[in-house]
CSV table of C-alpha atoms in Angstrom, one decimal:
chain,number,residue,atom,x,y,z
A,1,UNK,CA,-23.2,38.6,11.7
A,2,UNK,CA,-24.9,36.8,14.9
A,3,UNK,CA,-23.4,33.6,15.5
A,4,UNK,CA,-23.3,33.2,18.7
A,5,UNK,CA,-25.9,30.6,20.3
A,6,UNK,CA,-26.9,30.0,23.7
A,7,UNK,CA,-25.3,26.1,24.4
A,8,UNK,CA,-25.3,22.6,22.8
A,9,UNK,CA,-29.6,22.0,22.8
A,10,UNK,CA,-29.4,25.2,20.8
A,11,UNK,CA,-26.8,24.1,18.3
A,12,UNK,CA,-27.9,20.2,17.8
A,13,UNK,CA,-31.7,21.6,17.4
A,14,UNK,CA,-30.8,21.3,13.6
A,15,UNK,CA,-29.4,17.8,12.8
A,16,UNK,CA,-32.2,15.9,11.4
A,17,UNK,CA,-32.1,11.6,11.7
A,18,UNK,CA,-30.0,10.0,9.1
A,19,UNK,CA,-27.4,13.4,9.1
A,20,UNK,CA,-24.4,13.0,8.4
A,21,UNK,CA,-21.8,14.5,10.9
A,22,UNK,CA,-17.9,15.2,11.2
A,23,UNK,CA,-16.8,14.8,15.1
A,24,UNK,CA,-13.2,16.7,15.4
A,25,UNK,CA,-11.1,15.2,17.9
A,26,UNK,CA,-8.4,12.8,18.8
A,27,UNK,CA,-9.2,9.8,21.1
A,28,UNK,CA,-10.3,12.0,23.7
A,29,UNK,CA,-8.6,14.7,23.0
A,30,UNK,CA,-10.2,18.2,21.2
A,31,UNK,CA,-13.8,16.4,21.2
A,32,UNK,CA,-16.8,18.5,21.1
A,33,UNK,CA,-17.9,16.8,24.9
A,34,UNK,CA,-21.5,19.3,25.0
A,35,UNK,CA,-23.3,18.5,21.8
A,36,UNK,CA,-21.8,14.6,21.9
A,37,UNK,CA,-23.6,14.7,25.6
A,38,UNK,CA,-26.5,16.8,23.8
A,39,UNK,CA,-27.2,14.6,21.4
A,40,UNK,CA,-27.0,11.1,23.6
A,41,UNK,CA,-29.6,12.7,25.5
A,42,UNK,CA,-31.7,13.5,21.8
A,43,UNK,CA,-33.8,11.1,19.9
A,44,UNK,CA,-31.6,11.4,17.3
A,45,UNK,CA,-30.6,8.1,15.5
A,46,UNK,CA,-29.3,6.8,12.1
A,47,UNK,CA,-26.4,8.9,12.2
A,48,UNK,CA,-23.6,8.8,10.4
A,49,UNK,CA,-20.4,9.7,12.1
A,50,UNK,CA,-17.5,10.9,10.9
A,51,UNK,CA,-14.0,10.5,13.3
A,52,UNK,CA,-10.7,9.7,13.7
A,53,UNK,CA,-11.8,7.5,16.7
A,54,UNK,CA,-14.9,6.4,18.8
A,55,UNK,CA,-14.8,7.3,21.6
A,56,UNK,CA,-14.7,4.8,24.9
A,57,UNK,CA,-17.3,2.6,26.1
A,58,UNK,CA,-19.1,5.3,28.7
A,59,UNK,CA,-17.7,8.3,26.6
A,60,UNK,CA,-17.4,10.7,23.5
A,61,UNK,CA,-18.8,9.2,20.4
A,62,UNK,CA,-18.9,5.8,22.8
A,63,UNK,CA,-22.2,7.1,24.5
A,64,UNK,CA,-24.0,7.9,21.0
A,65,UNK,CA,-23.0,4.0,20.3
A,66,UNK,CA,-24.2,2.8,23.4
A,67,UNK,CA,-27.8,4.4,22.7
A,68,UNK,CA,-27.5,2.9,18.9
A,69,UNK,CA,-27.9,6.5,18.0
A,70,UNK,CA,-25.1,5.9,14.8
A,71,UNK,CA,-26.3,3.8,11.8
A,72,UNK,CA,-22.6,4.1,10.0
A,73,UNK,CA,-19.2,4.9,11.7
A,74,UNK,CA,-16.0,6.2,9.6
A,75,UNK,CA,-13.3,6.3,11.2
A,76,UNK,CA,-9.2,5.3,11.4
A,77,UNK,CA,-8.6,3.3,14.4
A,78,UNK,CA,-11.5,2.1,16.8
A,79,UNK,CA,-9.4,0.2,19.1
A,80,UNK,CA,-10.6,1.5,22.6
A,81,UNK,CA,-14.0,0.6,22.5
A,82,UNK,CA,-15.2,-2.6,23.3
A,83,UNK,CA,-18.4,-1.8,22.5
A,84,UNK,CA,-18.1,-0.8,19.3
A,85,UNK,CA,-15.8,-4.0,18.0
A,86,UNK,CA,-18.8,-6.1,19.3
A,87,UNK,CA,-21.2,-4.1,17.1
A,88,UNK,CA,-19.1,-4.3,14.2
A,89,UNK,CA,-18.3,-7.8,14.3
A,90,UNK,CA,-22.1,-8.8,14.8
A,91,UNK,CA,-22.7,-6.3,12.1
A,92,UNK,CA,-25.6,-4.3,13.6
A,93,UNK,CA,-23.2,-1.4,12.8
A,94,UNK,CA,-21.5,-0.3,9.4
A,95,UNK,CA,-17.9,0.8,9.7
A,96,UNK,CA,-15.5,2.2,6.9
A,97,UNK,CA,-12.2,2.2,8.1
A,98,UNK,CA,-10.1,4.5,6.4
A,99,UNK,CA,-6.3,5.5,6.8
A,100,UNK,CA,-5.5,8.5,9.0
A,101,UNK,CA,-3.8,10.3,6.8
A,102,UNK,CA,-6.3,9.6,4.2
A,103,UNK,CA,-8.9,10.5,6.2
A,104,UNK,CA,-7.2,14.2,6.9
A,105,UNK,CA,-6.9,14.9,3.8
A,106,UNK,CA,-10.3,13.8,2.1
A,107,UNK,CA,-11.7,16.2,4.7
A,108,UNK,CA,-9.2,18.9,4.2
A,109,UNK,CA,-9.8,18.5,0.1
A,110,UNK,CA,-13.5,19.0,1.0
A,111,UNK,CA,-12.5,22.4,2.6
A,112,UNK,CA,-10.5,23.3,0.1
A,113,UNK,CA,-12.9,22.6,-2.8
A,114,UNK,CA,-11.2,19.7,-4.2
A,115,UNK,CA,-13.1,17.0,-5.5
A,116,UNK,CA,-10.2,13.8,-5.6
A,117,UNK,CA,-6.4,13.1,-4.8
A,118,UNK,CA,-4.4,10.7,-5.8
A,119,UNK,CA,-2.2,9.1,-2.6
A,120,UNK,CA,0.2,6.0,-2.2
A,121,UNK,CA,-1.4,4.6,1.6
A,122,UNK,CA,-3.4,1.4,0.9
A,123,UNK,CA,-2.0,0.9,-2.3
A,124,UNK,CA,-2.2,-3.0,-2.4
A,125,UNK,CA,-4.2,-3.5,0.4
A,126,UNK,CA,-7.9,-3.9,1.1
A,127,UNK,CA,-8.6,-0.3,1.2
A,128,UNK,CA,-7.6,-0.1,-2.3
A,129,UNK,CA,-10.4,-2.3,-3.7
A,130,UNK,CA,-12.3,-1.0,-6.7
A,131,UNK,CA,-10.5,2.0,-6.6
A,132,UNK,CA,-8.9,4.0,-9.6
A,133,UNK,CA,-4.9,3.2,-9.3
A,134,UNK,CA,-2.3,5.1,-10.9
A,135,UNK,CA,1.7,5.6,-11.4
A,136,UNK,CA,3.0,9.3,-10.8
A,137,UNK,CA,7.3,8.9,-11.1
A,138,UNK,CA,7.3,4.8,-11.0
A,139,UNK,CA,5.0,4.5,-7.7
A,140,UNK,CA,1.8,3.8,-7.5
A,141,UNK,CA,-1.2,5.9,-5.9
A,142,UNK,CA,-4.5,5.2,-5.3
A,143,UNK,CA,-7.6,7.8,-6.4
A,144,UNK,CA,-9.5,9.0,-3.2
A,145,UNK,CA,-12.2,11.7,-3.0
A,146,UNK,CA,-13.0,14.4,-0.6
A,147,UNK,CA,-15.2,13.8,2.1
A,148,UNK,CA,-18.2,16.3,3.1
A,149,UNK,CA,-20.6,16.3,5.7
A,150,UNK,CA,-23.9,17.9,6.7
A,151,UNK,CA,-22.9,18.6,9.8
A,152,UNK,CA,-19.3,19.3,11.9
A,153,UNK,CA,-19.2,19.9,14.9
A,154,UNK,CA,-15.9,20.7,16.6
A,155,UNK,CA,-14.4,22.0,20.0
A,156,UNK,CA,-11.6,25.1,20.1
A,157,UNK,CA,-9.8,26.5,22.7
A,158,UNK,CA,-11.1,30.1,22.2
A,159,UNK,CA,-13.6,31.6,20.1
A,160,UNK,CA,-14.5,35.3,18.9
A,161,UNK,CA,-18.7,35.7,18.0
A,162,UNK,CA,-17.9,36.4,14.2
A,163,UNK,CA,-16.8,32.2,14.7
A,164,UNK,CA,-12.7,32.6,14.6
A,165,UNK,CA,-11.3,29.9,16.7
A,166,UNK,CA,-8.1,29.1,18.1
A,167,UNK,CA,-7.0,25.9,19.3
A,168,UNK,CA,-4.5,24.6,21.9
A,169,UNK,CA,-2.1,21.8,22.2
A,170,UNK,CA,-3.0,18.6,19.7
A,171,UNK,CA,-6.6,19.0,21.1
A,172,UNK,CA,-6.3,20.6,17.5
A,173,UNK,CA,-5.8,17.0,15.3
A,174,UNK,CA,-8.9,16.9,12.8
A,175,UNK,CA,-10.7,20.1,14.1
A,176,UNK,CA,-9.7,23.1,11.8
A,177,UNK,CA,-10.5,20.4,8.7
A,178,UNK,CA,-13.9,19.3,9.5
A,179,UNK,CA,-14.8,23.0,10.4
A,180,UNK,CA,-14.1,23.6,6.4
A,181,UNK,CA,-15.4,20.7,5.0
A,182,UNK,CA,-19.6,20.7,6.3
A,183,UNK,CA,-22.5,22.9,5.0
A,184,UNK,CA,-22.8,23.8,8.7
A,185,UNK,CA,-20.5,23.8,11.3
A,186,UNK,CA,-21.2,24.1,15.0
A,187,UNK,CA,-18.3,24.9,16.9
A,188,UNK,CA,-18.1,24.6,20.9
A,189,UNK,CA,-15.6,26.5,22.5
A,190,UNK,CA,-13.9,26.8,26.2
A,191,UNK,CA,-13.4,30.4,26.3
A,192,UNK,CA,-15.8,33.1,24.2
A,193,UNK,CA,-15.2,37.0,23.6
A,194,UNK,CA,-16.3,39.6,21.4
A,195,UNK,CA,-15.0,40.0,18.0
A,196,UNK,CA,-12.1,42.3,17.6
A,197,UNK,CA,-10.6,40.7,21.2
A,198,UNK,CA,-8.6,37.4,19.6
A,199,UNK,CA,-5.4,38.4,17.9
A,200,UNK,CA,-6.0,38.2,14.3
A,201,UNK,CA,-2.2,36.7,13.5
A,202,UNK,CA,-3.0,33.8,15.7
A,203,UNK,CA,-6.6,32.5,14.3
A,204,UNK,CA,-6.6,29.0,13.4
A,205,UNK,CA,-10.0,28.8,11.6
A,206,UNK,CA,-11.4,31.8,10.1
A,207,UNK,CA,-15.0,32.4,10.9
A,208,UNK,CA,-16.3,31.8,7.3
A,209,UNK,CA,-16.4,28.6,8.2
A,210,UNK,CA,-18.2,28.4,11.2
A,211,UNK,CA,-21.9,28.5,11.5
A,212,UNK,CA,-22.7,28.9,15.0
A,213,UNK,CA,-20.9,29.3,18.0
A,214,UNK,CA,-21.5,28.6,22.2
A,215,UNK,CA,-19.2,28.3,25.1
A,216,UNK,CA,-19.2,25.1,26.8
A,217,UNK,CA,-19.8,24.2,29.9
A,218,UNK,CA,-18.1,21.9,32.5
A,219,UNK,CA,-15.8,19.9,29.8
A,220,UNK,CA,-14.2,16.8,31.9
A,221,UNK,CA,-11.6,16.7,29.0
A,222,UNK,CA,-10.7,12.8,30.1
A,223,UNK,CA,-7.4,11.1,29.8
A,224,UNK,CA,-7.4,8.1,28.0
A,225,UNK,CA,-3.7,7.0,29.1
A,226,UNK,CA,-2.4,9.0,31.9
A,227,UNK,CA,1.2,8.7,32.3
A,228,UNK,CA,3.4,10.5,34.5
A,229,UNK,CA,7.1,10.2,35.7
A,230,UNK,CA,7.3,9.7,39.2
A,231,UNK,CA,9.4,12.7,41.0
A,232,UNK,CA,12.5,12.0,42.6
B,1,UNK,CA,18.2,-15.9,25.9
B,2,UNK,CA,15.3,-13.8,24.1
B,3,UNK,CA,14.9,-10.3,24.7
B,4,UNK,CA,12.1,-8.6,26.5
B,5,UNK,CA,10.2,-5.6,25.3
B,6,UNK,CA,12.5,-3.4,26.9
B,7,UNK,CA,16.0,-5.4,24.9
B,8,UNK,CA,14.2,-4.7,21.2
B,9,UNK,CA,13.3,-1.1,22.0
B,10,UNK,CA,16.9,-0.9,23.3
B,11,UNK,CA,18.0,-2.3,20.5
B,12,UNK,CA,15.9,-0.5,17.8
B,13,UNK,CA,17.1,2.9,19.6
B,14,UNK,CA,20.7,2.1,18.1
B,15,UNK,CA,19.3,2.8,14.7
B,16,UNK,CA,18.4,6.4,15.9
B,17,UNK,CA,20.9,8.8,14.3
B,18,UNK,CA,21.9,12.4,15.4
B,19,UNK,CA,19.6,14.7,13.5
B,20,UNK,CA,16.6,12.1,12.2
B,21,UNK,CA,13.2,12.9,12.3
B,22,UNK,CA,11.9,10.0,13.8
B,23,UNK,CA,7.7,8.5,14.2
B,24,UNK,CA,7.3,5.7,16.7
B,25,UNK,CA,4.3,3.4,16.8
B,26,UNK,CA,2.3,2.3,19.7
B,27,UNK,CA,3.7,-0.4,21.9
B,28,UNK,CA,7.2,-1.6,22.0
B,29,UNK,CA,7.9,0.9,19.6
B,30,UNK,CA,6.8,3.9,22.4
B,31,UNK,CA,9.6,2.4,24.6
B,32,UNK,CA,12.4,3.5,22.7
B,33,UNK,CA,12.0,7.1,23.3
B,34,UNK,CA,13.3,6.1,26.6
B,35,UNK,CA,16.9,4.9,24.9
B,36,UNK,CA,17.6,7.6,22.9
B,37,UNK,CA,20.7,9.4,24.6
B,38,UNK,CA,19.6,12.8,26.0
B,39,UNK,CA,22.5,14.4,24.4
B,40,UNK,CA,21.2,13.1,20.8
B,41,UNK,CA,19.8,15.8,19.0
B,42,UNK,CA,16.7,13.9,17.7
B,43,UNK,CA,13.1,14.8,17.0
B,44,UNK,CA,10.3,12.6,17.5
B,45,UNK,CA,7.1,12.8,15.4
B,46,UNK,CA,3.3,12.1,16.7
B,47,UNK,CA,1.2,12.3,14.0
B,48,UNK,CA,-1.9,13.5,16.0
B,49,UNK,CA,0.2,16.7,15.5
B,50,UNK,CA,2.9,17.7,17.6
B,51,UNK,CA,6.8,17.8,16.1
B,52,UNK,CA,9.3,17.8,19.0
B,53,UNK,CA,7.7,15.1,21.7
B,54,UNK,CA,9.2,15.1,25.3
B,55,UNK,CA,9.3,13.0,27.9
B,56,UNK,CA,6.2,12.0,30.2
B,57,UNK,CA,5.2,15.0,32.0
B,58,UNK,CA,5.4,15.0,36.1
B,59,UNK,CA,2.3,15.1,38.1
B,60,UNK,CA,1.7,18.5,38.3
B,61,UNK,CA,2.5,19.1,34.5
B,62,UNK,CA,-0.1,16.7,33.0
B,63,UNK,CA,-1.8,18.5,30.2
B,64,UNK,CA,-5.3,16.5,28.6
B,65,UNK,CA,-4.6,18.7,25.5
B,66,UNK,CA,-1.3,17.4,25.2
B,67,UNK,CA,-1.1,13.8,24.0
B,68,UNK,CA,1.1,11.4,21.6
B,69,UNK,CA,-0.6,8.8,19.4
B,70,UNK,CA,-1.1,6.4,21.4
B,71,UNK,CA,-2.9,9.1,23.4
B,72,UNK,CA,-0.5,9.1,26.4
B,73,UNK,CA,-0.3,12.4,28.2
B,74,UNK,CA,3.5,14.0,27.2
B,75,UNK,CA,5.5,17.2,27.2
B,76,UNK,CA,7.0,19.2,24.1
B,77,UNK,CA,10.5,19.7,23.7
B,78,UNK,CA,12.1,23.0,23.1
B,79,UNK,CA,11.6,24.1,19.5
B,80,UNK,CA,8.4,21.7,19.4
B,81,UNK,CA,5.2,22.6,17.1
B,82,UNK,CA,1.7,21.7,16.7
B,83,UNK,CA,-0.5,21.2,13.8
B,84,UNK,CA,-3.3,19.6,12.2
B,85,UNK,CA,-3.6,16.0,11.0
B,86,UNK,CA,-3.5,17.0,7.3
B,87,UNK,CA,-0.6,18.9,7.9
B,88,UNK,CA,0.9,15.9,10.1
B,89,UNK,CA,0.2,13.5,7.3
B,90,UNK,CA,1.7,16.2,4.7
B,91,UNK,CA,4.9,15.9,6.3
B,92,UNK,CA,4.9,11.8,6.6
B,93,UNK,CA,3.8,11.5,3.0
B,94,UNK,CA,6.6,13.9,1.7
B,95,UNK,CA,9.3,12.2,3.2
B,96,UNK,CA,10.4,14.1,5.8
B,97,UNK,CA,10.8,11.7,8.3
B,98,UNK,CA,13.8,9.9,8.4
B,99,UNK,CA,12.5,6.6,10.3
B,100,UNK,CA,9.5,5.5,11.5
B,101,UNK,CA,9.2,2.4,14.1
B,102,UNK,CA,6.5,0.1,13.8
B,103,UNK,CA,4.6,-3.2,15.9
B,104,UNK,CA,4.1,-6.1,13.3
B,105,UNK,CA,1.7,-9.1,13.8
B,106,UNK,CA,3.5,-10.3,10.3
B,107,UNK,CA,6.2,-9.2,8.1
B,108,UNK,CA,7.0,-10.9,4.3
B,109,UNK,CA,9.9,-11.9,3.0
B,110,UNK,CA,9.9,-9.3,0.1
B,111,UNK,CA,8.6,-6.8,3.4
B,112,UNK,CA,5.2,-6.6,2.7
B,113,UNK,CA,3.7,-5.9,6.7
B,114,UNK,CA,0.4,-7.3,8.2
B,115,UNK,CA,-0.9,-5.2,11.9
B,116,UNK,CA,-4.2,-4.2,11.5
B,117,UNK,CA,-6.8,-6.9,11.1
B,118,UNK,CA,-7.6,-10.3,12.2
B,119,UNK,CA,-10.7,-11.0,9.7
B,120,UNK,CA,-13.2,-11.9,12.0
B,121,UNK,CA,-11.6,-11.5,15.4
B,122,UNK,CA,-9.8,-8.3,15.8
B,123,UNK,CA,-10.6,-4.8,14.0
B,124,UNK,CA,-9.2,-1.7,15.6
B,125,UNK,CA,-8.6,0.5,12.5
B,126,UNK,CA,-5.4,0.8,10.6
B,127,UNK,CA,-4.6,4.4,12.2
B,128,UNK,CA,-2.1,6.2,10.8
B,129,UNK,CA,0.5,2.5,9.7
B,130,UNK,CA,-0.9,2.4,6.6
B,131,UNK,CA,0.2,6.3,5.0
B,132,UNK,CA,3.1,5.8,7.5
B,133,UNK,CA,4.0,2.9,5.4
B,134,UNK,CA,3.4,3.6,2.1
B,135,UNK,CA,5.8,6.7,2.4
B,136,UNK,CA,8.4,6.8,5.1
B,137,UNK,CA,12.5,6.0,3.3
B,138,UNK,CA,13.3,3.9,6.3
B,139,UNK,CA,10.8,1.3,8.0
B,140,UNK,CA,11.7,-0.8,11.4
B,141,UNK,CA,9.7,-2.9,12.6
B,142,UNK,CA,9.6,-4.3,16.6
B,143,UNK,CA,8.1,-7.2,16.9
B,144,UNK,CA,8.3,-11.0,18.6
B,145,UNK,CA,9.4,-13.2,16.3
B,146,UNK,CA,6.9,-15.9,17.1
B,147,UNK,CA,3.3,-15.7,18.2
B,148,UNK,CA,1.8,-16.6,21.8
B,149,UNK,CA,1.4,-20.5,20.7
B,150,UNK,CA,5.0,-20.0,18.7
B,151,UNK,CA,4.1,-19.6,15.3
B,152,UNK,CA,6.3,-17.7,13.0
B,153,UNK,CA,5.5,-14.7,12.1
B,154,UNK,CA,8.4,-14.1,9.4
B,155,UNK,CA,6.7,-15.6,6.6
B,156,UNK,CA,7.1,-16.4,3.0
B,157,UNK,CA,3.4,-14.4,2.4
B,158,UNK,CA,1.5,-12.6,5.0
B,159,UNK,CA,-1.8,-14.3,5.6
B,160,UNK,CA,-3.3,-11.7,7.4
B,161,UNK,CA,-4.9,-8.4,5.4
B,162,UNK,CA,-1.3,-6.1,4.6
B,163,UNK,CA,-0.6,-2.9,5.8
B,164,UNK,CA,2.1,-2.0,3.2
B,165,UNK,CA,3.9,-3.8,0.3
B,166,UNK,CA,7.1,-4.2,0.2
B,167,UNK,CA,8.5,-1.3,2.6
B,168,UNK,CA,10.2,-3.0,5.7
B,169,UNK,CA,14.0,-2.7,5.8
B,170,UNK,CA,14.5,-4.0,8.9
B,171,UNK,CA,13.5,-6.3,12.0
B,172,UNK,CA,14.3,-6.6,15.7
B,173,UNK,CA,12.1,-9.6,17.1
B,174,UNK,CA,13.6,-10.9,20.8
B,175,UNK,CA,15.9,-13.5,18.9
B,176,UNK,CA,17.3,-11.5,16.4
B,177,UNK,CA,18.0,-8.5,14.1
B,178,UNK,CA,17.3,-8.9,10.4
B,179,UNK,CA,17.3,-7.4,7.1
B,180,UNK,CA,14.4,-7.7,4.2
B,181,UNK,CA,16.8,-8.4,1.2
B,182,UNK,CA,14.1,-7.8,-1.9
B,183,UNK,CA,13.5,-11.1,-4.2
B,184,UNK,CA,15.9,-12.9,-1.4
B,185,UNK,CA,14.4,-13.7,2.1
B,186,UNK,CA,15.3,-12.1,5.6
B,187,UNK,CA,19.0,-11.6,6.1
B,188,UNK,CA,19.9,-12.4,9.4
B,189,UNK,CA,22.2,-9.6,10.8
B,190,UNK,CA,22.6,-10.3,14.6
B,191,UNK,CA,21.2,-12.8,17.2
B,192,UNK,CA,20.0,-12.1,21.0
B,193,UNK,CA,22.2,-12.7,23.3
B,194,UNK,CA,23.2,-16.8,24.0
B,195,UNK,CA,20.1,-17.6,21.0
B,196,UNK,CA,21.8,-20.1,18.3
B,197,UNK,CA,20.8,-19.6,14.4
B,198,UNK,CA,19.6,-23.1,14.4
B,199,UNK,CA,17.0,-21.7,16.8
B,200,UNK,CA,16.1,-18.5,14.5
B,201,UNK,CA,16.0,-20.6,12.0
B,202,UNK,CA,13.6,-23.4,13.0
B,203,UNK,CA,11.2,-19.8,14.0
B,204,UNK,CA,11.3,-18.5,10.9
B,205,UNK,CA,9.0,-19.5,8.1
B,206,UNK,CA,10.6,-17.5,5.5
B,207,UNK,CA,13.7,-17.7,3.2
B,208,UNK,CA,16.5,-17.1,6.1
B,209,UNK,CA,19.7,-16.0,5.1
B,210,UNK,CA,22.8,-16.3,7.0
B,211,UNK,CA,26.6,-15.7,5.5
B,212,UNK,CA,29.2,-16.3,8.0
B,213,UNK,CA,29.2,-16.1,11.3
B,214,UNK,CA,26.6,-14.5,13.0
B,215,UNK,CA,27.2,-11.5,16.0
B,216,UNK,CA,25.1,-11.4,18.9
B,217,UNK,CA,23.9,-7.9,19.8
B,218,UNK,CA,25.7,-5.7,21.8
B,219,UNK,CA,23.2,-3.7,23.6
């Protein structure tokens, strides 16, 4: 099975406007940097995105904001981009904010083929308005469903051409979920060998799940809040 | 005189037992990693996905696939592990950690917490506070005790959009320590050092309770 694809024009060839995509990463961290460059150099618009974060204001998902390239934005926590608050507020952009954990898990039910959940975060908040409520043991949990996409497109550490992928660090975060949870997933990866080469114990995503497959090239992997000890 | 940032995280790290599991928040509550004894066998919880958080890394150790949630750079401790956010999540909602540490912009009397959203003003996302929240046992919260133009923030009702009902236990603000006594008010526990209850209480909007006399902290 040929998965293997020559770099991120390839891979983005097949989102269509209006698609709806799953971005892995956290903050900065484990982002798929190639086709996020790929596509803010595309004509691409009307997306809908689908991340923990958005990026800063010059980069990740920041730079597909920037080019009003996303019609929607779901995400948890948005709160280091300037850009995007300013877009939200004026309401040229639509944002559904949704609880980390929430989040996670509506993508990993997707992957796993489970259609709704029942959860206690946001019970009695906004996030829980209009939606199915219910007690399990005297507390109270709120009905959520799983979240698909068209698209995912996520970044590993390694990668084998029959699409097993390995991550490193917590570059991991939303990255093995999203993989499972879109009709097609494009995955990006630092370092890729021949099938048969990773070990199979230590494969994080099976290659089932993943569509196509590319190495990346020159990822800048940014820091959003280097700190350091000074050495004495 | 009121505490600074660096008195309530000191403060807060008191609460830290031998052997929790513990999830810190962003801001004040990231400082007290750095008043937990070395010697304290304690594990600290970032729920991007690591178990077993370290210390800043040096220079030369800085790794841009190693971060906390407030996506600082860090190190792992011995015996650390990494993971998913489902599975991160998994272990918050399921009660495993024994104390998580929050930043408020409100807190109730009956402990219901605002930090999220400023209607109009201010929306950065609720991140991971609200499943944090809604399941951790044992809930801190760090926070000032009045706002910039010296409003209280310890309020009868939250007037902001909540994070959580009902699910503080405790606060340390730079004037005092307190304790969310359900159906009663805030139970005033300890005061900063040289601050009078008079002055606690004129700050507080909510039902204050104080039996006795009153200690100051010992930090």
């Amino acid at each position: 099975m040929q998965k293997k694809i020559s770099g991120a024009e390839e891979a983005i060839s097949v989102i269509k406007n209006g698609s709806t995509i799953m971005f892995g990463g956290f903050g900065l961290s484990g982002i798929p940097e190639n086709c996020i460059e790929a596509i803010s150099k595309s004509s691409l618009t009307g997306l809908i995105c689908i991340s923990n974060n958005a990026g800063v204001d010059d980069f990740g998902l920041g730079l597909l904001l920037k080019n009003r390239q996303i019609k929607k934005m779901i995400a948890s926590y948005v709160g280091e981009n300037e850009e995007f608050e300013r877009q939200l507020l004026s309401g040229e952009l639509e944002v559904e904010l949704i609880p980390q954990g929430t989040l996670a898990e509506r993508i990993r039910a997707a992957g796993a083929g489970i259609p709704a959940f029942y959860t206690p975060a946001g019970y009695g908040t906004e996030v829980a308005e209009g939606k199915e409520t219910r007690a399990f043991d005297g507390k109270m949990y709120l009905l959520e469903y799983w979240l698909r996409a068209d698209f995912a497109i996520v970044k590993a550490w390694k990668g084998d051409t029959a699409g097993n992928l390995i991550y490193k660090g917590t570059s991991r975060n939303f990255n093995p979920l999203m993989a499972k949870a879109a009709s097609y997933t494009i995955a990006e990866v630092e370092e890729l060998v021949e099938a048969g080469e990773l070990d199979p114990n230590q494969i994080h995503t099976p290659g089932i799940y993943v569509t196509k497959i590319f190495k990346g090239i020159n990822y800048q992997k940014r820091i959003e809040n280097k700190t350091v000890l000074p050495r004495t | 005189m009121a505490l600074d940032k660096y008195g309530i995280a000191k403060r807060i790290a008191k609460e830290i037992k031998p052997g929790y599991y513990v999830n810190l928040g962003i801001g004040i509550p990231t400082l007290v990693a750095n008043f937990i004894p070395d010697d304290m066998n304690v594990v600290l919880q970032s729920e991007n996905g690591l178990l077993g958080m370290g210390r800043f890394p040096y220079e030369d150790e800085v790794d841009p696939d190693l971060i906390n949630a407030g996506k600082q750079t860090v190190t792992m401790i011995k015996g650390a592990s990494l993971f998913d956010s489902a599975e991160s999540f998994g272990m918050i909602r399921s009660g495993r950690i024994d104390l998580t540490i929050l930043g408020a912009m409100e807190v109730s009397e009956n402990g219901d917490i605002a930090n999220w959203k400023i209607p109009g003003k201010m929306v950065k996302g609720m991140g991971g506070a609200m499943d944090l929240v809604a399941s951790a046992k044992n809930i801190i919260v760090a926070m000032q005790h009045t706002s910039k133009d010296g409003q209280p923030k310890l309020l009868k009702k939250c007037t902001l959009p909540i994070t959580g009902l009902a699910c503080v236990k405790k606060i340390v603000t730079d004037l005092a320590v307190l304790q969310v006594m359900p159906q009663k008010g805030f139970k005033l526990l300890e005061r900063a050092p040289g601050v009078s209850v008079e002055e606690i209480k004129n700050k507080t909007e909510g039902t204050l309770i104080v039996e006795g006399e009153i200690p100051e902290m010992v930090l």
